[in-house]
Amino acid sequence: MAASILVGRDAELAALLDVITLPPAIALLEGEAGIGKTRLVHAAIDGLPVRERTVLLGHCHQIREPFPYGPVFDALRHVSGLSADGLNPVIGALRGYLPELAGELPPSLPPLDDPRAERHRLFRAVHALLAAVAPAVLVVEDLHWADDGTRDLLRFLTDEPPEGFALIVTYRREDLPVPGLPFGRAHRRPPGTRGGVIALRPLAAADVGRLAGALLGRSDLSEAFAAKLQERTAGIPFVIEEVVRSLPGGERDPLAGEGGADALEGIGVPLLLREAIAERLAGLSPPALSAVRAAAVLRVPASEELIAAVAGGASEAGLRECLKAGVLHEHTEGRYGFRHALAQQAVYDAIPGPDRRLRHERAMAALAPLDPPPLVQLAFHSRRAGAIQAWQRYGAAAADHAASIGDMPMAVDLMEGMLADSELPNAVRGPMVLRLSRVAAVGLSHRRVVGLVRRLLADDSLSREVRGEARLNLGVLLCNQAGEVAAGRRETLASLADLEDRPDIAARGLALLAMPPWGDDSLATHLSYMERAEKLVATTGDPELTTAVHANRVALTMLVGAPEAAQLVGTLPASDPSAAVRRQVARGYANFCDAAVALGNYDTAKSYEAETRRLAEETGAQYPDYLVQLSSLRLDWLTGHWEGLWDRAAAVVRMTAETPLVAVDARLVLGMLAAARGEWDEAENHLQEAGPNDADSGFLPVMCSASGGLIELYLIRDMVDEAVAEAGRAIGRMRHKGIWVWCDRLVPPAVSALLRAGRETDAAELVADFEAGVVGRSAPACLAALEMARGILVESRGEFEEAAGLYARARAAFEPLPQPFAAARAAEAEAGARLGLGDRAAAARLLADAAGRFAGLGATHDAARCRRTMREIGVEKPPPRGRKSGGNTLSPREREVARLVGLGRTNREIAEVLFLSRRTVDTHVANVLRKLGVRSRGEVTPPPD
């Protein structure tokens, strides 16, 4: 019989080739079992100029042993032609995963103790390796069987694809863990990435006839036969092949003429496949039949020796007969199994129950002596054999092993399956619930686990201690991984009632609740949590826990601007001989760095950042190092180091899609940078994502700045009601919290909004509250902002002389921090007050200084506003904005216009942002189109920063 061919897939093949030949690209190939996904992929690969591309194939399996991101590494081990010279050093993190390539990869990197940092580095290494072998096509088959970690890695690769990278994934839509979402969540291709979903449908009758004719090597099959075969097989190519292969032969041709369809009468589609498989098995000898049944029990491709052991002594001739008949197929590396899961299931279902149990027992006996033992397979076979105690032992060991090597999704899968089994005894259920919650608290597959742990907590058989610790772990999971801080704090608080006899665990929960940047508790409540944690930890004698709680105490003291905080930092055991203790110190320094940024102690923040990095490198605690990298985004924005900052912040947002809470610093920076350039819609989106749209779970120091940015944005657009509403929400939160030292970016615009709304009394009350909350605190940014808020208030009363003095003091306070953008804003405000006094010369000097500062930073909207004011007061020659351009090079002004055109702004909107006339903007747009060599505005893309 003829070999399998591709029939009826010309359009799908062309679409797949069109996508993957022009990378970066993501092709999602979906279709039910047996529809021909694998065949289409191989046809597309055969149609590629392979010598010009690296093609890597990986497979997800229904039963797999713990190995994080196994399908991707299974593909990567086939990379060839590498040289360690010139490769990104981070690729060395892959040595332990790709032993076949060890001689071609950079040196190994030291292990990290934080799973999130380890995972991030590993993902970067895979990204770098794919970039090194570009152009590359990565194929991952049967994604519906993938673990969550593999989906996370693929999302990481597709969020910012390596150059020249194309990804093809195949999956059954109906078998996805999250229906309709192959990557586990909604995914949008990044700009410039081609691709889409290619759905394979059942074959039409004409194509069914073509496929059957090709398999039979004949061209005289009737249309009636093709139609009947399509009806009986639902047009699924695999079922068609199995049926055609089982059709009767002999002297009389049963397919001849119009009567050929009669051979297919009376068989339904599900029964049809079973009957087709049964027909093929009927012709096998007893040794061959025993071998094929053993392969069905094993479920995954297996060696000849293992098949023989499970079959009870099947001969080599029997296996050879199975291969010759096409019932079994040789997979990679001398392993044999079914070509399709449908065939495996059909054979398995046909084995009598006692025989199935016997073969599962043989599988246990054959697999147990292996080194290392395949624990997942042993757990599967022991459960099917009814060996409950062995199943518990192997299942728990498999979950522990998976967690120990970082395969948290596999660990969760195993424990979830066991907990869902009614045969699991209550005595085992409690410890496993606790084990699952611990794994989830340090893992990353939080979405499914949250619901699972909540259901398990409703089990009345759990002890108080188990329930309390599991609930606390759920709270940590919600706060850290899921970003659902309010829900996490509720679970943490609820856990304390069940942890009265576990002071060590209760102290951990209380220390988490004590941190004031999260939650809606008042400062007094946070302080009470901290006092309770310190009392409990004193009874434990645990140095690591003691250090963790003390570090939180110092961070709390610093976050409220207490002057003594700097001295308390020195009380942490940074030189303790225990690496575990010093890792807690590193975490503390990361929090101190963030607190110093929030308060305006920028030199101190840099010193804390350096100490964090030193301790992180020394102890392998890389997650604190990652946290200070995020804090440095905010620090660079505040201190005026804007060059390249947009790209850095945007990369963080792309790479932290799973943990949006981690990206709030980056969102704030992107929002403020966009606002400074007049990109209102982009600014509002990023600022909302920085916290105000999810106030219950926001990080308050960042949220305050984001709310301040939104207020300014609304006022610029004359949306006074919206500005006042945002100010009311933000100020209300801080009044309830009782902390004002994070409000330097919030209070001045809030005062402006209240004054614009005619609420002078409320504005004055806000300034008074702000003053009471920051004077005497170590919060230099707020002390400078207080002068700005006072200036805004007195200027509204027409007291221009006093206002000018207050703005000048604000400018003098901002400059040494340094906060150059805020200093320029203060200079512009002082110029306004000087104009109120009639001092145009002083105003012109201040405006020229502010415009120069804004332009140097890249704050094009603010610079344009200053230049507009200068024109209005008769200053004929504003400061130079940059060199003139010649030829096809865009001038600085034309780059500003091109950016706004690329963002879809109309000429009228551009004129408003840059304070230019419509005619001037028309001229600039025409010059941009001419110099870029494009005909329409839609072809203009924003120039890079």
Short mmCIF file of C-alpha atoms in Angstrom, two decimals, residues 716-926:
data_model
loop_
_atom_site.label_atom_id
_atom_site.label_comp_id
_atom_site.label_asym_id
_atom_site.label_seq_id
_atom_site.Cartn_x
_atom_site.Cartn_y
_atom_site.Cartn_z
CA ILE A 716 -3.63 69.43 30.24
CA ARG A 717 -6.69 68.11 28.39
CA ASP A 718 -9.09 70.35 30.37
CA MET A 719 -10.68 67.30 32.02
CA VAL A 720 -11.00 69.03 35.40
CA ASP A 721 -13.69 66.75 36.83
CA GLU A 722 -11.59 63.67 36.07
CA ALA A 723 -8.51 65.33 37.60
CA VAL A 724 -10.37 66.17 40.80
CA ALA A 725 -11.84 62.66 41.02
CA GLU A 726 -8.39 61.05 40.66
CA ALA A 727 -6.95 63.47 43.22
CA GLY A 728 -9.75 62.64 45.65
CA ARG A 729 -9.17 58.90 45.35
CA ALA A 730 -5.40 59.13 45.68
CA ILE A 731 -5.34 61.63 48.54
CA GLY A 732 -8.06 59.67 50.33
CA ARG A 733 -5.90 56.55 50.22
CA MET A 734 -2.90 58.35 51.68
CA ARG A 735 -4.92 60.08 54.41
CA HIS A 736 -6.27 56.69 55.45
CA LYS A 737 -2.82 55.12 55.28
CA GLY A 738 -1.33 57.98 57.31
CA ILE A 739 1.82 58.25 55.20
CA TRP A 740 2.64 61.38 53.15
CA VAL A 741 6.31 60.89 52.33
CA TRP A 742 5.51 59.09 49.02
CA CYS A 743 3.41 61.98 47.71
CA ASP A 744 5.95 64.32 46.12
CA ARG A 745 4.56 63.66 42.62
CA LEU A 746 0.94 63.65 43.83
CA VAL A 747 0.27 66.65 46.03
CA PRO A 748 1.29 69.56 43.74
CA PRO A 749 -0.92 68.45 40.79
CA ALA A 750 -3.73 67.58 43.23
CA VAL A 751 -3.56 71.14 44.62
CA SER A 752 -3.73 72.50 41.05
CA ALA A 753 -6.77 70.33 40.28
CA LEU A 754 -8.64 71.50 43.39
CA LEU A 755 -7.88 75.14 42.59
CA ARG A 756 -9.04 74.69 38.97
CA ALA A 757 -12.31 73.36 40.39
CA GLY A 758 -12.69 76.41 42.69
CA ARG A 759 -12.03 74.43 45.87
CA GLU A 760 -9.41 76.67 47.50
CA THR A 761 -10.29 75.63 51.04
CA ASP A 762 -9.73 71.96 50.19
CA ALA A 763 -6.46 72.84 48.46
CA ALA A 764 -5.22 74.73 51.50
CA GLU A 765 -6.22 71.86 53.79
CA LEU A 766 -4.30 69.43 51.56
CA VAL A 767 -1.16 71.58 51.70
CA ALA A 768 -1.44 71.77 55.49
CA ASP A 769 -1.85 68.00 55.82
CA PHE A 770 1.09 67.43 53.49
CA GLU A 771 3.28 69.78 55.52
CA ALA A 772 2.38 68.06 58.78
CA GLY A 773 3.17 64.68 57.26
CA VAL A 774 6.61 65.43 55.79
CA VAL A 775 8.31 68.07 57.93
CA GLY A 776 10.89 66.41 60.15
CA ARG A 777 11.02 63.33 57.93
CA SER A 778 13.93 62.11 55.84
CA ALA A 779 12.05 62.78 52.60
CA PRO A 780 13.88 65.45 50.57
CA ALA A 781 11.72 64.98 47.45
CA CYS A 782 8.58 65.74 49.45
CA LEU A 783 10.16 68.76 51.16
CA ALA A 784 10.91 70.19 47.70
CA ALA A 785 7.39 69.32 46.51
CA LEU A 786 5.96 71.06 49.58
CA GLU A 787 7.48 74.34 48.37
CA MET A 788 5.86 73.74 44.95
CA ALA A 789 2.46 73.06 46.52
CA ARG A 790 2.70 76.20 48.65
CA GLY A 791 3.69 78.23 45.59
CA ILE A 792 0.72 76.94 43.58
CA LEU A 793 -1.63 77.83 46.44
CA VAL A 794 -0.38 81.38 47.05
CA GLU A 795 -0.12 82.14 43.31
CA SER A 796 -3.82 81.32 42.97
CA ARG A 797 -4.45 84.16 45.42
CA GLY A 798 -2.45 86.60 43.32
CA GLU A 799 0.50 86.66 45.75
CA PHE A 800 3.08 86.48 42.96
CA GLU A 801 6.09 87.65 44.92
CA GLU A 802 5.71 84.97 47.58
CA ALA A 803 4.91 82.38 44.92
CA ALA A 804 8.07 83.22 42.98
CA GLY A 805 10.14 82.80 46.12
CA LEU A 806 8.54 79.45 46.93
CA TYR A 807 9.10 78.18 43.39
CA ALA A 808 12.73 79.33 43.54
CA ARG A 809 13.19 77.41 46.81
CA ALA A 810 11.59 74.35 45.22
CA ARG A 811 13.97 74.61 42.26
CA ALA A 812 16.94 74.95 44.60
CA ALA A 813 15.76 71.86 46.52
CA PHE A 814 15.15 69.72 43.43
CA GLU A 815 18.47 70.47 41.71
CA PRO A 816 20.89 68.82 44.18
CA LEU A 817 18.80 65.64 44.57
CA PRO A 818 18.95 65.71 41.51
CA GLN A 819 15.49 65.90 39.92
CA PRO A 820 16.15 67.90 36.71
CA PHE A 821 12.65 67.52 35.27
CA ALA A 822 11.05 68.73 38.51
CA ALA A 823 13.61 71.54 38.73
CA ALA A 824 12.69 72.66 35.21
CA ARG A 825 9.00 72.57 36.14
CA ALA A 826 9.76 74.76 39.16
CA ALA A 827 11.69 77.21 36.94
CA GLU A 828 8.74 77.38 34.53
CA ALA A 829 6.36 78.00 37.45
CA GLU A 830 8.61 80.72 38.81
CA ALA A 831 8.62 82.32 35.35
CA GLY A 832 4.83 82.42 35.47
CA ALA A 833 4.93 84.17 38.84
CA ARG A 834 7.53 86.65 37.54
CA LEU A 835 5.23 87.43 34.62
CA GLY A 836 2.50 88.12 37.16
CA LEU A 837 4.84 90.70 38.66
CA GLY A 838 5.54 92.20 35.22
CA ASP A 839 9.20 91.08 35.21
CA ARG A 840 9.45 89.80 31.61
CA ALA A 841 13.26 89.72 31.56
CA ALA A 842 13.49 87.41 34.57
CA ALA A 843 10.66 85.30 33.17
CA ALA A 844 12.44 84.98 29.82
CA ARG A 845 15.65 83.83 31.48
CA LEU A 846 13.78 81.22 33.54
CA LEU A 847 11.80 80.00 30.53
CA ALA A 848 14.93 79.73 28.41
CA ASP A 849 16.58 77.68 31.15
CA ALA A 850 13.53 75.44 31.56
CA ALA A 851 13.12 74.94 27.79
CA GLY A 852 16.77 73.95 27.50
CA ARG A 853 16.47 71.46 30.35
CA PHE A 854 13.27 69.96 28.95
CA ALA A 855 14.76 69.65 25.48
CA GLY A 856 17.90 68.03 26.84
CA LEU A 857 15.81 65.41 28.62
CA GLY A 858 13.56 64.75 25.62
CA ALA A 859 10.44 66.32 27.19
CA THR A 860 9.30 67.75 23.86
CA HIS A 861 5.83 68.83 25.01
CA ASP A 862 7.16 70.71 28.02
CA ALA A 863 9.92 72.35 25.95
CA ALA A 864 7.38 73.39 23.33
CA ARG A 865 5.12 74.89 26.01
CA CYS A 866 8.01 77.04 27.31
CA ARG A 867 8.88 78.17 23.79
CA ARG A 868 5.25 79.11 23.15
CA THR A 869 5.22 81.28 26.28
CA MET A 870 8.46 82.91 25.17
CA ARG A 871 6.92 83.78 21.83
CA GLU A 872 3.89 85.24 23.60
CA ILE A 873 6.02 87.56 25.75
CA GLY A 874 8.01 88.74 22.75
CA VAL A 875 11.26 86.79 23.04
CA GLU A 876 12.22 86.61 19.35
CA LYS A 877 15.08 84.10 19.51
CA PRO A 878 14.36 81.13 21.71
CA PRO A 879 17.24 78.84 22.60
CA PRO A 880 18.48 76.64 19.73
CA ARG A 881 16.69 73.29 19.55
CA GLY A 882 19.44 71.41 17.72
CA ARG A 883 21.28 71.45 14.45
CA LYS A 884 19.52 72.00 11.17
CA SER A 885 19.14 68.94 8.99
CA GLY A 886 20.00 68.52 5.38
CA GLY A 887 19.20 66.00 2.72
CA ASN A 888 16.89 63.28 3.97
CA THR A 889 17.85 63.54 7.65
CA LEU A 890 15.00 64.55 9.96
CA SER A 891 15.59 67.63 12.07
CA PRO A 892 14.89 67.40 15.83
CA ARG A 893 11.52 69.10 15.30
CA GLU A 894 10.68 66.79 12.38
CA ARG A 895 11.51 63.76 14.57
CA GLU A 896 9.02 65.05 17.14
CA VAL A 897 6.40 65.42 14.43
CA ALA A 898 7.23 62.01 12.90
CA ARG A 899 6.77 60.33 16.27
CA LEU A 900 3.31 61.82 16.70
CA VAL A 901 2.33 61.02 13.09
CA GLY A 902 3.45 57.43 13.63
CA LEU A 903 1.22 57.26 16.70
CA GLY A 904 -1.78 58.24 14.59
CA ARG A 905 -2.14 61.87 15.65
CA THR A 906 -3.85 64.36 13.34
CA ASN A 907 -2.17 67.62 12.38
CA ARG A 908 -4.51 69.50 14.71
CA GLU A 909 -3.53 67.25 17.63
CA ILE A 910 0.16 67.62 16.80
CA ALA A 911 -0.24 71.39 16.76
CA GLU A 912 -1.80 71.27 20.23
CA VAL A 913 0.94 69.03 21.65
CA LEU A 914 3.84 71.05 20.23
CA PHE A 915 2.18 74.48 20.53
CA LEU A 916 2.58 75.17 16.81
CA SER A 917 0.28 76.57 14.16
CA ARG A 918 -1.56 74.19 11.84
CA ARG A 919 0.30 75.61 8.86
CA THR A 920 3.68 74.93 10.50
CA VAL A 921 2.65 71.36 11.30
CA ASP A 922 1.43 70.85 7.70
CA THR A 923 4.89 71.87 6.47
CA HIS A 924 6.68 69.58 8.92
CA VAL A 925 4.48 66.59 8.00
CA ALA A 926 5.13 67.15 4.30
#
